[in-house]
Amino acid sequence: MHNTKKNRLIDKSFQFWGIGNTFIGIVLLAIFIGYIVYLGASRLSFDFLSSLPSRFPDKSGIYTAMVGSVWIMFLTAIFAIPIGVSAAIYLEEYQKKNRFANILEINISNLAGVPSIIYGLLGLQVFSRTIGLGGNLLAGALTLSLLILPIIIVATREALKAVPNLIKDASYALGATKWQTIRHQILPAASGGIMTGIILSISRAVGEAAPLIVVGALAYVPFVPTSPMDDFSVLPIQIFNWISRPQAGFIVNAAAGIIVLLVITFSMNLVAILIRNKFEKKMN
Amino acid sequence: MPTTIIESKDFNLFYGDFQALKNINFQAEENTVTAFIGPSGCGKSTLLRSFNRMNDLIEGVQTTGETNINGISVYDKSVDVNELRKRIGMVFQKPNPFPKSIFENVAYGLRIDGIKDKHIIEEKVVSSLKKAALWDEVKDNLKKSALALSGGQQQRLCIARALAIEPSIILMDEPASALDPISTSKIEDLIYELKKNYTIIIVTHNMQQAGRISDNTAFFYMGELIECDDTKTIFTNPSNLRTQNYITGRFG
Ligand SMILES: Nc1ncnc2c1ncn2[C@@H]1O[C@H](COP(=O)(O)OP(=O)(O)OP(=O)(O)O)[C@@H](O)[C@H]1O
Ligand SMILES: [Mg+2]
């Protein structure tokens, strides 16, 4: 009797503790977003989205940085998705489960946790200097691909793992080869999870500034990049640059830039959630 | 002289260090139904899966001895395991339709076999659904998701799917254990019907079911085949005491 009471008390206090902590997170985020919107909303306009950067805050826009971000997103996806997904398929479906596989798995998970600036340093040495790409889009995208590869691999493996063995067995029992089973059963069933992982990892890449700065992306780009070999800037770097300027007008620009970046990443995450829900429904 | 279609000779199977099948000698003749019975964990599913080499999919499985299907030694290096499985249909304990349409479920085996001709595929899908006694219930909804069917319908769909590739053997691992009595009796009727053209092995925990549908019954105990005989003989006059105890419900 006494114990039940005590347990119930512990249960209740933990519940309140949890609610409190959740609340702190949400409130802080709401204050932050509210403040950003308050600061930057008035600056949002077609002009802001379509102007090149300038010395004058109210003439300055994020066009080049936005185009740079789109390029980076596109190129990073081209490199990271095929490599990441096929690596995951190999590791999950073909690799024998032995010690080597275990070590590999742990290391890939660890790579997903390495600070992004370290990837920047790797990209600087390998892509910018050794291969000689300098600070162009290609070098930036390759660096970010390295950054998100482990995330894509881990997410894809989770999605592949979630495909019921029953379905694989049914396919094999009909005489399907491993590849046929992967191609016609496993990948379609896992595609929701895989797509979610890809979108989340790309939206992470879009928000990165540090590794690109290390690789040599520019803060001030008075032109729109038109090929992967062009120099570039991206939204987070542009924002970072504006924040470090003394004029108050640039702070407003930075706030407006953050709104644009938030809208982009939030919509990507939303799409990811919608895809996941849709596939979950289809599988049940 | 009846033809032996399935034959295990001095067959042993190991999961790593654990020996799940011990020196199995078993035969099944053409167009007969054999029931596998025995307590849980005695190796019924394992032996069933050894016929179409589904055990290959489990890491660490080793076998010794011989398994012959239609006179071909299936563990021989020269045997193409995918071709082998195409000649043997398999139905699992839990209905496991693909998350696709009813039509595509049945067509799957044909498509992976490289058949492209739409008419051939359609014809075989229809005839397989008819053979599986499901046609009347789904003929207007072939595009519907297979997952929307009831459990019993799903299981008959899985049977249709297995029949579409025109196997000569059907292996069933407790195909009715997850189904209600009406669905179960439909499956049993179906097995009775299929027996005319197929050699069937069925694992079951249901003694009445074994008695109703099988010609022969094999009793397994701890990885050994204790005895295999006419179903009537096994149920009325088994030669082994353990068989008798199991059938009369004294253990297992
Ligand atoms: N993948 C596996 N790895 C290791 N051991 C296994 C594996 N599958 C089965 N076994 C073992 O092999 C033995 C036989 O298993 P099997 O599934 O063939 O039994 P069963 O007669 O079909 O039992 P049930 O009636 O419960 O389905 C059991 O002891 C089981 O624990
Ligand atoms: Mg079993």
mmCIF file of C-alpha atoms in Angstrom, chain B residues 4-246:
data_model
loop_
_atom_site.group_PDB
_atom_site.id
_atom_site.type_symbol
_atom_site.label_atom_id
_atom_site.label_comp_id
_atom_site.label_asym_id
_atom_site.label_seq_id
_atom_site.Cartn_x
_atom_site.Cartn_y
_atom_site.Cartn_z
ATOM 1 C CA THR B 4 8.938 -40.579 -55.077
ATOM 2 C CA ILE B 5 8.968 -36.805 -55.454
ATOM 3 C CA ILE B 6 10.588 -35.707 -52.210
ATOM 4 C CA GLU B 7 13.273 -37.680 -50.480
ATOM 5 C CA SER B 8 15.595 -36.947 -47.572
ATOM 6 C CA LYS B 9 18.435 -39.396 -47.033
ATOM 7 C CA ASP B 10 20.467 -39.420 -43.815
ATOM 8 C CA PHE B 11 19.797 -35.710 -43.655
ATOM 9 C CA ASN B 12 21.253 -33.602 -40.845
ATOM 10 C CA LEU B 13 20.875 -29.878 -40.340
ATOM 11 C CA PHE B 14 22.747 -27.617 -37.949
ATOM 12 C CA TYR B 15 22.015 -24.055 -36.864
ATOM 13 C CA GLY B 16 25.579 -23.192 -35.873
ATOM 14 C CA ASP B 17 26.398 -25.789 -33.213
ATOM 15 C CA PHE B 18 22.813 -26.819 -32.647
ATOM 16 C CA GLN B 19 21.664 -29.898 -34.503
ATOM 17 C CA ALA B 20 18.025 -29.332 -35.433
ATOM 18 C CA LEU B 21 17.571 -32.376 -37.667
ATOM 19 C CA LYS B 22 19.083 -35.765 -36.926
ATOM 20 C CA ASN B 23 19.555 -38.357 -39.591
ATOM 21 C CA ILE B 24 16.227 -37.837 -41.327
ATOM 22 C CA ASN B 25 15.070 -40.440 -43.818
ATOM 23 C CA PHE B 26 11.848 -39.378 -45.424
ATOM 24 C CA GLN B 27 9.933 -39.886 -48.647
ATOM 25 C CA ALA B 28 6.820 -38.382 -50.164
ATOM 26 C CA GLU B 29 5.091 -39.729 -53.213
ATOM 27 C CA GLU B 30 3.496 -37.918 -56.094
ATOM 28 C CA ASN B 31 0.057 -36.395 -55.482
ATOM 29 C CA THR B 32 -0.111 -37.236 -51.821
ATOM 30 C CA VAL B 33 -0.574 -35.073 -48.753
ATOM 31 C CA THR B 34 1.864 -35.654 -45.921
ATOM 32 C CA ALA B 35 1.283 -34.049 -42.543
ATOM 33 C CA PHE B 36 4.222 -33.180 -40.296
ATOM 34 C CA ILE B 37 3.284 -33.330 -36.644
ATOM 35 C CA GLY B 38 5.212 -33.130 -33.399
ATOM 36 C CA PRO B 39 5.808 -30.866 -30.415
ATOM 37 C CA SER B 40 7.022 -27.313 -30.880
ATOM 38 C CA GLY B 41 10.687 -27.036 -31.758
ATOM 39 C CA CYS B 42 11.038 -30.612 -33.012
ATOM 40 C CA GLY B 43 12.196 -29.518 -36.470
ATOM 41 C CA LYS B 44 9.077 -29.679 -38.668
ATOM 42 C CA SER B 45 9.544 -26.253 -40.191
ATOM 43 C CA THR B 46 13.256 -26.821 -40.528
ATOM 44 C CA LEU B 47 12.777 -29.983 -42.578
ATOM 45 C CA LEU B 48 10.076 -28.316 -44.658
ATOM 46 C CA ARG B 49 12.395 -25.417 -45.413
ATOM 47 C CA SER B 50 15.195 -27.791 -46.309
ATOM 48 C CA PHE B 51 13.252 -29.041 -49.336
ATOM 49 C CA ASN B 52 13.371 -25.701 -51.150
ATOM 50 C CA ARG B 53 16.561 -24.587 -49.438
ATOM 51 C CA MET B 54 14.973 -21.672 -47.636
ATOM 52 C CA ASN B 55 17.427 -22.492 -44.862
ATOM 53 C CA ASP B 56 20.156 -21.056 -47.077
ATOM 54 C CA LEU B 57 18.881 -17.635 -46.092
ATOM 55 C CA ILE B 58 19.800 -18.192 -42.458
ATOM 56 C CA GLU B 59 23.424 -17.586 -41.645
ATOM 57 C CA GLY B 60 25.331 -20.451 -40.094
ATOM 58 C CA VAL B 61 23.149 -23.300 -41.401
ATOM 59 C CA GLN B 62 25.006 -26.452 -42.409
ATOM 60 C CA THR B 63 23.638 -29.672 -43.815
ATOM 61 C CA THR B 64 24.896 -33.172 -44.453
ATOM 62 C CA GLY B 65 23.214 -36.023 -46.245
ATOM 63 C CA GLU B 66 20.996 -35.791 -49.265
ATOM 64 C CA THR B 67 17.734 -34.199 -50.341
ATOM 65 C CA ASN B 68 16.258 -35.237 -53.657
ATOM 66 C CA ILE B 69 13.423 -33.424 -55.380
ATOM 67 C CA ASN B 70 12.190 -35.130 -58.540
ATOM 68 C CA GLY B 71 15.339 -37.209 -58.416
ATOM 69 C CA ILE B 72 17.665 -34.209 -58.346
ATOM 70 C CA SER B 73 20.005 -33.765 -55.408
ATOM 71 C CA VAL B 74 19.168 -30.202 -54.444
ATOM 72 C CA TYR B 75 22.156 -29.487 -52.231
ATOM 73 C CA ASP B 76 24.425 -30.266 -55.155
ATOM 74 C CA LYS B 77 26.653 -27.352 -56.148
ATOM 75 C CA SER B 78 25.345 -27.374 -59.708
ATOM 76 C CA VAL B 79 21.748 -26.727 -58.620
ATOM 77 C CA ASP B 80 20.378 -23.235 -59.205
ATOM 78 C CA VAL B 81 18.518 -22.521 -55.981
ATOM 79 C CA ASN B 82 16.200 -19.966 -57.609
ATOM 80 C CA GLU B 83 15.127 -22.478 -60.237
ATOM 81 C CA LEU B 84 14.571 -25.054 -57.503
ATOM 82 C CA ARG B 85 12.299 -22.701 -55.574
ATOM 83 C CA LYS B 86 10.302 -21.933 -58.685
ATOM 84 C CA ARG B 87 9.305 -25.581 -58.820
ATOM 85 C CA ILE B 88 8.185 -25.637 -55.187
ATOM 86 C CA GLY B 89 5.408 -23.456 -53.839
ATOM 87 C CA MET B 90 5.546 -22.377 -50.221
ATOM 88 C CA VAL B 91 2.802 -21.096 -47.936
ATOM 89 C CA PHE B 92 3.705 -19.636 -44.573
ATOM 90 C CA GLN B 93 2.103 -19.674 -41.161
ATOM 91 C CA LYS B 94 1.190 -16.010 -41.208
ATOM 92 C CA PRO B 95 -0.402 -14.798 -44.430
ATOM 93 C CA ASN B 96 2.288 -12.652 -46.025
ATOM 94 C CA PRO B 97 0.933 -10.954 -49.129
ATOM 95 C CA PHE B 98 3.110 -8.271 -50.675
ATOM 96 C CA PRO B 99 1.929 -4.696 -50.074
ATOM 97 C CA LYS B 100 0.713 -4.555 -53.663
ATOM 98 C CA SER B 101 -2.514 -5.178 -55.504
ATOM 99 C CA ILE B 102 -4.171 -8.599 -55.560
ATOM 100 C CA PHE B 103 -3.269 -8.961 -59.214
ATOM 101 C CA GLU B 104 0.373 -8.016 -58.715
ATOM 102 C CA ASN B 105 0.719 -10.448 -55.829
ATOM 103 C CA VAL B 106 -0.169 -13.374 -58.040
ATOM 104 C CA ALA B 107 1.738 -11.988 -61.017
ATOM 105 C CA TYR B 108 4.942 -11.474 -59.040
ATOM 106 C CA GLY B 109 6.394 -14.941 -59.553
ATOM 107 C CA LEU B 110 5.676 -14.739 -63.271
ATOM 108 C CA ARG B 111 7.260 -11.317 -63.600
ATOM 109 C CA ILE B 112 10.456 -12.290 -61.843
ATOM 110 C CA ASP B 113 10.553 -15.327 -64.080
ATOM 111 C CA GLY B 114 10.854 -12.874 -66.964
ATOM 112 C CA ILE B 115 7.384 -13.353 -68.420
ATOM 113 C CA LYS B 116 6.332 -10.086 -70.083
ATOM 114 C CA ASP B 117 3.345 -11.092 -72.208
ATOM 115 C CA LYS B 118 0.319 -9.397 -70.651
ATOM 116 C CA HIS B 119 -2.149 -12.027 -71.849
ATOM 117 C CA ILE B 120 -0.152 -14.914 -70.428
ATOM 118 C CA ILE B 121 0.213 -13.142 -67.096
ATOM 119 C CA GLU B 122 -3.465 -12.264 -66.938
ATOM 120 C CA GLU B 123 -4.513 -15.766 -67.871
ATOM 121 C CA LYS B 124 -2.292 -17.339 -65.216
ATOM 122 C CA VAL B 125 -3.365 -14.888 -62.540
ATOM 123 C CA VAL B 126 -7.005 -15.706 -63.189
ATOM 124 C CA SER B 127 -6.496 -19.456 -63.299
ATOM 125 C CA SER B 128 -4.379 -19.395 -60.118
ATOM 126 C CA LEU B 129 -7.007 -17.384 -58.268
ATOM 127 C CA LYS B 130 -9.600 -19.895 -59.428
ATOM 128 C CA LYS B 131 -7.504 -22.843 -58.308
ATOM 129 C CA ALA B 132 -7.068 -21.179 -54.916
ATOM 130 C CA ALA B 133 -10.857 -20.739 -54.635
ATOM 131 C CA LEU B 134 -10.517 -16.996 -54.309
ATOM 132 C CA TRP B 135 -11.596 -15.849 -57.755
ATOM 133 C CA ASP B 136 -15.277 -15.303 -56.981
ATOM 134 C CA GLU B 137 -14.470 -13.117 -54.008
ATOM 135 C CA VAL B 138 -11.928 -10.850 -55.702
ATOM 136 C CA LYS B 139 -12.704 -10.870 -59.417
ATOM 137 C CA ASP B 140 -14.116 -7.330 -59.320
ATOM 138 C CA ASN B 141 -11.313 -5.927 -57.180
ATOM 139 C CA LEU B 142 -8.086 -7.214 -58.658
ATOM 140 C CA LYS B 143 -6.527 -3.763 -58.335
ATOM 141 C CA LYS B 144 -7.355 -3.520 -54.645
ATOM 142 C CA SER B 145 -4.504 -3.776 -52.150
ATOM 143 C CA ALA B 146 -3.977 -7.332 -50.969
ATOM 144 C CA LEU B 147 -3.652 -6.000 -47.441
ATOM 145 C CA ALA B 148 -7.340 -5.069 -47.488
ATOM 146 C CA LEU B 149 -8.361 -8.749 -47.679
ATOM 147 C CA SER B 150 -9.312 -10.783 -44.625
ATOM 148 C CA GLY B 151 -6.755 -13.136 -43.111
ATOM 149 C CA GLY B 152 -8.312 -16.192 -44.722
ATOM 150 C CA GLN B 153 -8.509 -14.499 -48.105
ATOM 151 C CA GLN B 154 -4.923 -13.357 -47.761
ATOM 152 C CA GLN B 155 -3.832 -16.915 -47.107
ATOM 153 C CA ARG B 156 -5.682 -18.178 -50.185
ATOM 154 C CA LEU B 157 -4.062 -15.340 -52.117
ATOM 155 C CA CYS B 158 -0.682 -16.598 -50.926
ATOM 156 C CA ILE B 159 -1.649 -20.046 -52.171
ATOM 157 C CA ALA B 160 -2.690 -18.573 -55.529
ATOM 158 C CA ARG B 161 0.614 -16.735 -55.667
ATOM 159 C CA ALA B 162 2.454 -19.994 -55.105
ATOM 160 C CA LEU B 163 0.354 -21.830 -57.714
ATOM 161 C CA ALA B 164 0.968 -19.208 -60.404
ATOM 162 C CA ILE B 165 4.511 -20.358 -61.047
ATOM 163 C CA GLU B 166 3.186 -23.878 -61.622
ATOM 164 C CA PRO B 167 5.117 -25.841 -59.045
ATOM 165 C CA SER B 168 4.710 -29.572 -58.634
ATOM 166 C CA ILE B 169 5.158 -29.444 -54.880
ATOM 167 C CA ILE B 170 3.493 -27.241 -52.271
ATOM 168 C CA LEU B 171 4.963 -26.816 -48.811
ATOM 169 C CA MET B 172 2.650 -25.408 -46.152
ATOM 170 C CA ASP B 173 3.810 -24.420 -42.695
ATOM 171 C CA GLU B 174 0.750 -24.298 -40.422
ATOM 172 C CA PRO B 175 -1.208 -22.479 -43.125
ATOM 173 C CA ALA B 176 -4.423 -22.316 -41.125
ATOM 174 C CA SER B 177 -3.152 -21.722 -37.612
ATOM 175 C CA ALA B 178 -3.837 -17.983 -37.769
ATOM 176 C CA LEU B 179 -7.305 -18.393 -39.269
ATOM 177 C CA ASP B 180 -10.862 -18.750 -38.034
ATOM 178 C CA PRO B 181 -12.699 -22.103 -38.386
ATOM 179 C CA ILE B 182 -14.536 -21.162 -41.584
ATOM 180 C CA SER B 183 -11.381 -19.960 -43.328
ATOM 181 C CA THR B 184 -9.622 -23.056 -42.049
ATOM 182 C CA SER B 185 -12.165 -25.391 -43.551
ATOM 183 C CA LYS B 186 -11.925 -23.503 -46.842
ATOM 184 C CA ILE B 187 -8.173 -24.046 -46.844
ATOM 185 C CA GLU B 188 -8.665 -27.718 -46.016
ATOM 186 C CA ASP B 189 -11.126 -28.163 -48.875
ATOM 187 C CA LEU B 190 -8.639 -26.452 -51.095
ATOM 188 C CA ILE B 191 -5.835 -28.785 -50.074
ATOM 189 C CA TYR B 192 -8.066 -31.729 -50.818
ATOM 190 C CA GLU B 193 -8.698 -30.305 -54.263
ATOM 191 C CA LEU B 194 -5.042 -29.463 -54.942
ATOM 192 C CA LYS B 195 -3.859 -32.930 -54.011
ATOM 193 C CA LYS B 196 -4.989 -34.213 -57.396
ATOM 194 C CA ASN B 197 -2.245 -32.287 -59.115
ATOM 195 C CA TYR B 198 0.327 -31.485 -56.483
ATOM 196 C CA THR B 199 2.460 -33.171 -53.895
ATOM 197 C CA ILE B 200 1.736 -31.438 -50.621
ATOM 198 C CA ILE B 201 3.528 -31.343 -47.294
ATOM 199 C CA ILE B 202 1.706 -29.604 -44.489
ATOM 200 C CA VAL B 203 2.937 -28.838 -40.994
ATOM 201 C CA THR B 204 0.137 -28.764 -38.468
ATOM 202 C CA HIS B 205 -0.442 -28.762 -34.738
ATOM 203 C CA ASN B 206 -4.044 -29.730 -35.264
ATOM 204 C CA MET B 207 -4.439 -33.516 -35.009
ATOM 205 C CA GLN B 208 -7.951 -33.493 -36.423
ATOM 206 C CA GLN B 209 -6.716 -31.505 -39.363
ATOM 207 C CA ALA B 210 -3.883 -33.942 -39.977
ATOM 208 C CA GLY B 211 -6.394 -36.780 -39.786
ATOM 209 C CA ARG B 212 -8.817 -35.113 -42.172
ATOM 210 C CA ILE B 213 -6.550 -34.024 -44.968
ATOM 211 C CA SER B 214 -3.425 -36.145 -45.072
ATOM 212 C CA ASP B 215 -2.626 -39.508 -46.652
ATOM 213 C CA ASN B 216 0.540 -39.944 -44.646
ATOM 214 C CA THR B 217 1.688 -38.520 -41.348
ATOM 215 C CA ALA B 218 5.210 -38.032 -40.086
ATOM 216 C CA PHE B 219 5.822 -37.629 -36.372
ATOM 217 C CA PHE B 220 8.914 -35.735 -35.266
ATOM 218 C CA TYR B 221 10.470 -35.497 -31.861
ATOM 219 C CA MET B 222 13.561 -33.500 -30.899
ATOM 220 C CA GLY B 223 14.961 -33.353 -34.399
ATOM 221 C CA GLU B 224 14.271 -36.970 -35.233
ATOM 222 C CA LEU B 225 11.701 -38.478 -37.508
ATOM 223 C CA ILE B 226 10.162 -41.003 -35.138
ATOM 224 C CA GLU B 227 7.823 -42.590 -37.620
ATOM 225 C CA CYS B 228 6.123 -41.928 -40.894
ATOM 226 C CA ASP B 229 3.245 -44.018 -42.115
ATOM 227 C CA ASP B 230 -0.261 -44.084 -43.398
ATOM 228 C CA THR B 231 -2.241 -41.460 -41.493
ATOM 229 C CA LYS B 232 -4.769 -44.059 -40.412
ATOM 230 C CA THR B 233 -2.033 -46.302 -39.057
ATOM 231 C CA ILE B 234 -0.345 -43.445 -37.207
ATOM 232 C CA PHE B 235 -3.579 -42.409 -35.573
ATOM 233 C CA THR B 236 -4.950 -45.815 -34.711
ATOM 234 C CA ASN B 237 -1.983 -48.074 -34.365
ATOM 235 C CA PRO B 238 1.351 -46.237 -34.101
ATOM 236 C CA SER B 239 4.383 -48.424 -33.637
ATOM 237 C CA ASN B 240 6.164 -45.990 -31.345
ATOM 238 C CA LEU B 241 5.015 -45.170 -27.832
ATOM 239 C CA ARG B 242 6.013 -41.500 -28.121
ATOM 240 C CA THR B 243 3.849 -41.138 -31.213
ATOM 241 C CA GLN B 244 0.930 -42.638 -29.366
ATOM 242 C CA ASN B 245 1.457 -40.391 -26.356
ATOM 243 C CA TYR B 246 1.631 -37.326 -28.548
#
